[in-house]
Amino acid sequence: MRQTYQVVYAQYASLEALPPEDQQLVAAARGALSLAYTPYSGFCVGAAARLSNGAIVCGANFENAAYPMCLCAERSTLAAAISRHPDACVTDIAVAAATKGQLTNTPATPCGACRQVLYEAEQKFGRPIRLILQGKDHSLLVFERASDLLPLAFGSEALGSI
Ligand code: THU
């Protein structure tokens, strides 16, 4: 039997169309672009996480001469948030990407590894993580749960009773 998988997300034409708290988080993600260390790709990614205790934690990508060692902005931000606020949940993450000082036209969507880590974080927190992805104009995407981007995810239940 054929099955389909549908991803529902919202697209906004301008930042002003978002609620003020989302605008604030996106602004924080853009601010975090300045933290990116990208001598190899020049592709800067900034992220900002909102936590259930009201804190906002920012992070960026950090590259390495051994290319596979590059740390993505989403994962470094998540790690920073969990380390600094171990008793809180991450509720929202905004992401912005830029090259040569210009936001990318289309939003940068999380890579596969980040999707897997975001999925695990949702499982740990027991609640979804909203993703707000910013591109230049007419391209703000909002996903209500990061796991919507990872159909048929591999999770702890697959490991059985270990
Ligand atoms: N990158 C991220 O920070 N997040 C993603 O989801 C995709 C890729 C970074 C890794 C690397 O430093 C640069 O973007 C180019 O791949």
mmCIF file of C-alpha atoms and ligand atoms in Angstrom:
data_model
loop_
_atom_site.group_PDB
_atom_site.id
_atom_site.type_symbol
_atom_site.label_atom_id
_atom_site.label_comp_id
_atom_site.label_asym_id
_atom_site.label_seq_id
_atom_site.Cartn_x
_atom_site.Cartn_y
_atom_site.Cartn_z
ATOM 1 C CA MET A 1 0.000 0.000 0.000
ATOM 2 C CA ARG A 2 1.331 3.446 -0.892
ATOM 3 C CA GLN A 3 1.661 5.923 1.970
ATOM 4 C CA THR A 4 2.201 9.653 1.868
ATOM 5 C CA TYR A 5 3.822 12.029 4.289
ATOM 6 C CA GLN A 6 2.693 15.619 4.446
ATOM 7 C CA VAL A 7 4.568 18.516 6.011
ATOM 8 C CA VAL A 8 2.462 21.484 7.034
ATOM 9 C CA TYR A 9 4.294 24.738 7.589
ATOM 10 C CA ALA A 10 3.616 28.450 7.426
ATOM 11 C CA GLN A 11 5.290 30.892 5.071
ATOM 12 C CA TYR A 12 5.411 34.594 5.812
ATOM 13 C CA ALA A 13 6.194 37.412 3.425
ATOM 14 C CA SER A 14 7.741 39.697 5.987
ATOM 15 C CA LEU A 15 9.179 39.677 9.464
ATOM 16 C CA GLU A 16 6.448 42.034 10.613
ATOM 17 C CA ALA A 17 3.860 39.343 9.891
ATOM 18 C CA LEU A 18 5.269 37.294 12.776
ATOM 19 C CA PRO A 19 4.256 37.756 16.422
ATOM 20 C CA PRO A 20 6.605 40.119 18.325
ATOM 21 C CA GLU A 21 8.275 37.323 20.305
ATOM 22 C CA ASP A 22 9.127 35.507 17.061
ATOM 23 C CA GLN A 23 10.493 38.725 15.571
ATOM 24 C CA GLN A 24 12.674 39.099 18.645
ATOM 25 C CA LEU A 25 14.014 35.558 18.267
ATOM 26 C CA VAL A 26 14.734 36.034 14.571
ATOM 27 C CA ALA A 27 16.585 39.252 15.382
ATOM 28 C CA ALA A 28 18.661 37.327 17.921
ATOM 29 C CA ALA A 29 19.479 34.676 15.288
ATOM 30 C CA ARG A 30 20.593 37.393 12.890
ATOM 31 C CA GLY A 31 22.698 38.905 15.623
ATOM 32 C CA ALA A 32 24.326 35.518 16.179
ATOM 33 C CA LEU A 33 25.564 35.511 12.576
ATOM 34 C CA SER A 34 28.469 37.583 13.840
ATOM 35 C CA LEU A 35 29.543 34.617 16.022
ATOM 36 C CA ALA A 36 29.963 32.294 13.053
ATOM 37 C CA TYR A 37 33.466 31.001 12.360
ATOM 38 C CA THR A 38 33.448 30.036 8.703
ATOM 39 C CA PRO A 39 36.917 30.347 7.124
ATOM 40 C CA TYR A 40 36.227 27.427 4.788
ATOM 41 C CA SER A 41 32.698 27.840 3.486
ATOM 42 C CA GLY A 42 31.957 31.501 4.161
ATOM 43 C CA PHE A 43 28.437 30.270 4.908
ATOM 44 C CA CYS A 44 27.411 31.822 8.220
ATOM 45 C CA VAL A 45 24.526 30.418 10.212
ATOM 46 C CA GLY A 46 23.174 32.032 13.364
ATOM 47 C CA ALA A 47 20.597 30.521 15.677
ATOM 48 C CA ALA A 48 18.679 31.609 18.735
ATOM 49 C CA ALA A 49 16.793 29.293 21.076
ATOM 50 C CA ARG A 50 13.956 30.372 23.334
ATOM 51 C CA LEU A 51 13.609 28.353 26.518
ATOM 52 C CA SER A 52 10.655 27.562 28.734
ATOM 53 C CA ASN A 53 12.216 29.710 31.494
ATOM 54 C CA GLY A 54 12.220 32.748 29.189
ATOM 55 C CA ALA A 55 15.947 32.691 28.430
ATOM 56 C CA ILE A 56 17.275 33.150 24.904
ATOM 57 C CA VAL A 57 20.519 31.361 24.016
ATOM 58 C CA CYS A 58 22.383 32.060 20.778
ATOM 59 C CA GLY A 59 24.929 30.116 18.793
ATOM 60 C CA ALA A 60 26.522 29.858 15.376
ATOM 61 C CA ASN A 61 28.376 27.429 13.176
ATOM 62 C CA PHE A 62 32.023 26.749 13.955
ATOM 63 C CA GLU A 63 34.068 25.240 11.169
ATOM 64 C CA ASN A 64 37.178 23.084 11.180
ATOM 65 C CA ALA A 65 40.034 22.454 8.739
ATOM 66 C CA ALA A 66 38.962 18.814 8.946
ATOM 67 C CA TYR A 67 35.676 19.590 7.231
ATOM 68 C CA PRO A 68 33.432 16.873 8.703
ATOM 69 C CA MET A 69 34.166 18.284 12.159
ATOM 70 C CA CYS A 70 32.207 21.475 11.392
ATOM 71 C CA LEU A 71 29.646 22.268 14.060
ATOM 72 C CA CYS A 72 26.283 23.481 12.801
ATOM 73 C CA ALA A 73 24.585 26.478 14.382
ATOM 74 C CA GLU A 74 21.478 24.520 15.365
ATOM 75 C CA ARG A 75 23.403 21.882 17.264
ATOM 76 C CA SER A 76 25.840 24.248 18.947
ATOM 77 C CA THR A 77 22.940 26.420 20.047
ATOM 78 C CA LEU A 78 20.986 23.454 21.365
ATOM 79 C CA ALA A 79 24.048 22.202 23.259
ATOM 80 C CA ALA A 80 24.653 25.637 24.767
ATOM 81 C CA ALA A 81 21.006 25.963 25.796
ATOM 82 C CA ILE A 82 20.868 22.525 27.421
ATOM 83 C CA SER A 83 24.187 23.052 29.206
ATOM 84 C CA ARG A 84 23.298 26.467 30.570
ATOM 85 C CA HIS A 85 19.696 25.667 31.455
ATOM 86 C CA PRO A 86 19.529 21.933 32.179
ATOM 87 C CA ASP A 87 16.112 22.213 33.842
ATOM 88 C CA ALA A 88 14.431 24.111 31.017
ATOM 89 C CA CYS A 89 13.044 23.044 27.647
ATOM 90 C CA VAL A 90 13.846 24.620 24.316
ATOM 91 C CA THR A 91 10.542 25.738 22.822
ATOM 92 C CA ASP A 92 11.577 27.647 19.680
ATOM 93 C CA ILE A 93 14.678 28.024 17.538
ATOM 94 C CA ALA A 94 15.159 30.745 14.939
ATOM 95 C CA VAL A 95 17.808 30.351 12.252
ATOM 96 C CA ALA A 96 19.302 32.819 9.788
ATOM 97 C CA ALA A 97 22.013 32.179 7.220
ATOM 98 C CA ALA A 98 24.180 34.603 5.287
ATOM 99 C CA THR A 99 26.991 34.706 2.770
ATOM 100 C CA LYS A 100 29.135 37.787 2.191
ATOM 101 C CA GLY A 101 27.082 39.665 4.756
ATOM 102 C CA GLN A 102 23.787 39.066 2.950
ATOM 103 C CA LEU A 103 20.983 36.852 4.175
ATOM 104 C CA THR A 104 20.412 33.885 1.893
ATOM 105 C CA ASN A 105 17.442 34.309 -0.432
ATOM 106 C CA THR A 106 15.838 31.121 0.764
ATOM 107 C CA PRO A 107 15.949 30.045 4.406
ATOM 108 C CA ALA A 108 18.596 27.516 5.389
ATOM 109 C CA THR A 109 16.778 24.400 6.506
ATOM 110 C CA PRO A 110 18.515 22.182 9.094
ATOM 111 C CA CYS A 111 20.833 19.495 7.752
ATOM 112 C CA GLY A 112 19.989 15.837 8.326
ATOM 113 C CA ALA A 113 22.204 15.496 11.392
ATOM 114 C CA CYS A 114 20.621 18.559 13.007
ATOM 115 C CA ARG A 115 17.153 17.176 12.288
ATOM 116 C CA GLN A 116 18.066 13.977 14.101
ATOM 117 C CA VAL A 117 19.412 15.918 17.094
ATOM 118 C CA LEU A 118 16.388 18.227 17.174
ATOM 119 C CA TYR A 119 14.176 15.137 17.106
ATOM 120 C CA GLU A 120 15.990 13.679 20.116
ATOM 121 C CA ALA A 121 15.659 16.994 21.947
ATOM 122 C CA GLU A 122 11.907 16.993 21.351
ATOM 123 C CA GLN A 123 11.737 13.485 22.772
ATOM 124 C CA LYS A 124 13.774 14.502 25.822
ATOM 125 C CA PHE A 125 11.718 17.638 26.467
ATOM 126 C CA GLY A 126 8.427 15.905 25.746
ATOM 127 C CA ARG A 127 7.292 18.869 23.685
ATOM 128 C CA PRO A 128 7.785 20.194 20.191
ATOM 129 C CA ILE A 129 10.430 22.696 19.157
ATOM 130 C CA ARG A 130 9.127 25.354 16.763
ATOM 131 C CA LEU A 131 11.507 26.290 13.986
ATOM 132 C CA ILE A 132 11.541 29.766 12.472
ATOM 133 C CA LEU A 133 13.772 29.949 9.410
ATOM 134 C CA GLN A 134 14.625 33.261 7.839
ATOM 135 C CA GLY A 135 15.591 33.923 4.249
ATOM 136 C CA LYS A 136 15.705 37.317 2.564
ATOM 137 C CA ASP A 137 12.312 38.489 1.365
ATOM 138 C CA HIS A 138 9.101 36.503 1.197
ATOM 139 C CA SER A 139 10.693 33.480 2.723
ATOM 140 C CA LEU A 140 10.144 33.092 6.428
ATOM 141 C CA LEU A 141 9.174 29.511 7.166
ATOM 142 C CA VAL A 142 7.693 28.321 10.452
ATOM 143 C CA PHE A 143 7.483 24.644 11.358
ATOM 144 C CA GLU A 144 5.471 23.867 14.465
ATOM 145 C CA ARG A 145 7.669 20.922 15.323
ATOM 146 C CA ALA A 146 11.209 20.180 14.198
ATOM 147 C CA SER A 147 10.321 16.505 13.853
ATOM 148 C CA ASP A 148 7.998 17.387 10.960
ATOM 149 C CA LEU A 149 11.224 17.667 8.980
ATOM 150 C CA LEU A 150 12.266 14.117 9.811
ATOM 151 C CA PRO A 151 9.652 11.592 8.737
ATOM 152 C CA LEU A 152 9.997 8.068 10.092
ATOM 153 C CA ALA A 153 12.736 9.229 12.444
ATOM 154 C CA PHE A 154 14.982 6.761 14.191
ATOM 155 C CA GLY A 155 14.326 7.069 17.902
ATOM 156 C CA SER A 156 14.858 5.378 21.228
ATOM 157 C CA GLU A 157 11.869 3.077 20.747
ATOM 158 C CA ALA A 158 13.779 1.362 17.936
ATOM 159 C CA LEU A 159 16.390 0.269 20.474
ATOM 160 C CA GLY A 160 13.834 -1.676 22.438
ATOM 161 C CA SER A 161 14.275 -2.214 26.175
ATOM 162 C CA ILE A 162 17.944 -1.473 26.669
HETATM 163 N N1 THU B 1 25.410 24.588 8.566
HETATM 164 C C1 THU B 1 24.736 24.893 9.703
HETATM 165 O O1 THU B 1 25.237 25.580 10.596
HETATM 166 N N2 THU B 1 23.462 24.418 9.824
HETATM 167 C C2 THU B 1 22.845 23.611 8.911
HETATM 168 O O2 THU B 1 21.772 23.084 9.175
HETATM 169 C C3 THU B 1 23.474 23.392 7.607
HETATM 170 C C4 THU B 1 24.884 23.772 7.493
HETATM 171 C C5 THU B 1 26.780 25.089 8.422
HETATM 172 C C6 THU B 1 27.824 24.006 8.496
HETATM 173 C C7 THU B 1 28.951 24.646 7.726
HETATM 174 O O3 THU B 1 29.710 25.454 8.628
HETATM 175 C C8 THU B 1 28.266 25.553 6.731
HETATM 176 O O4 THU B 1 26.935 25.704 7.193
HETATM 177 C C9 THU B 1 28.250 25.021 5.308
HETATM 178 O O5 THU B 1 27.733 23.742 5.257
#
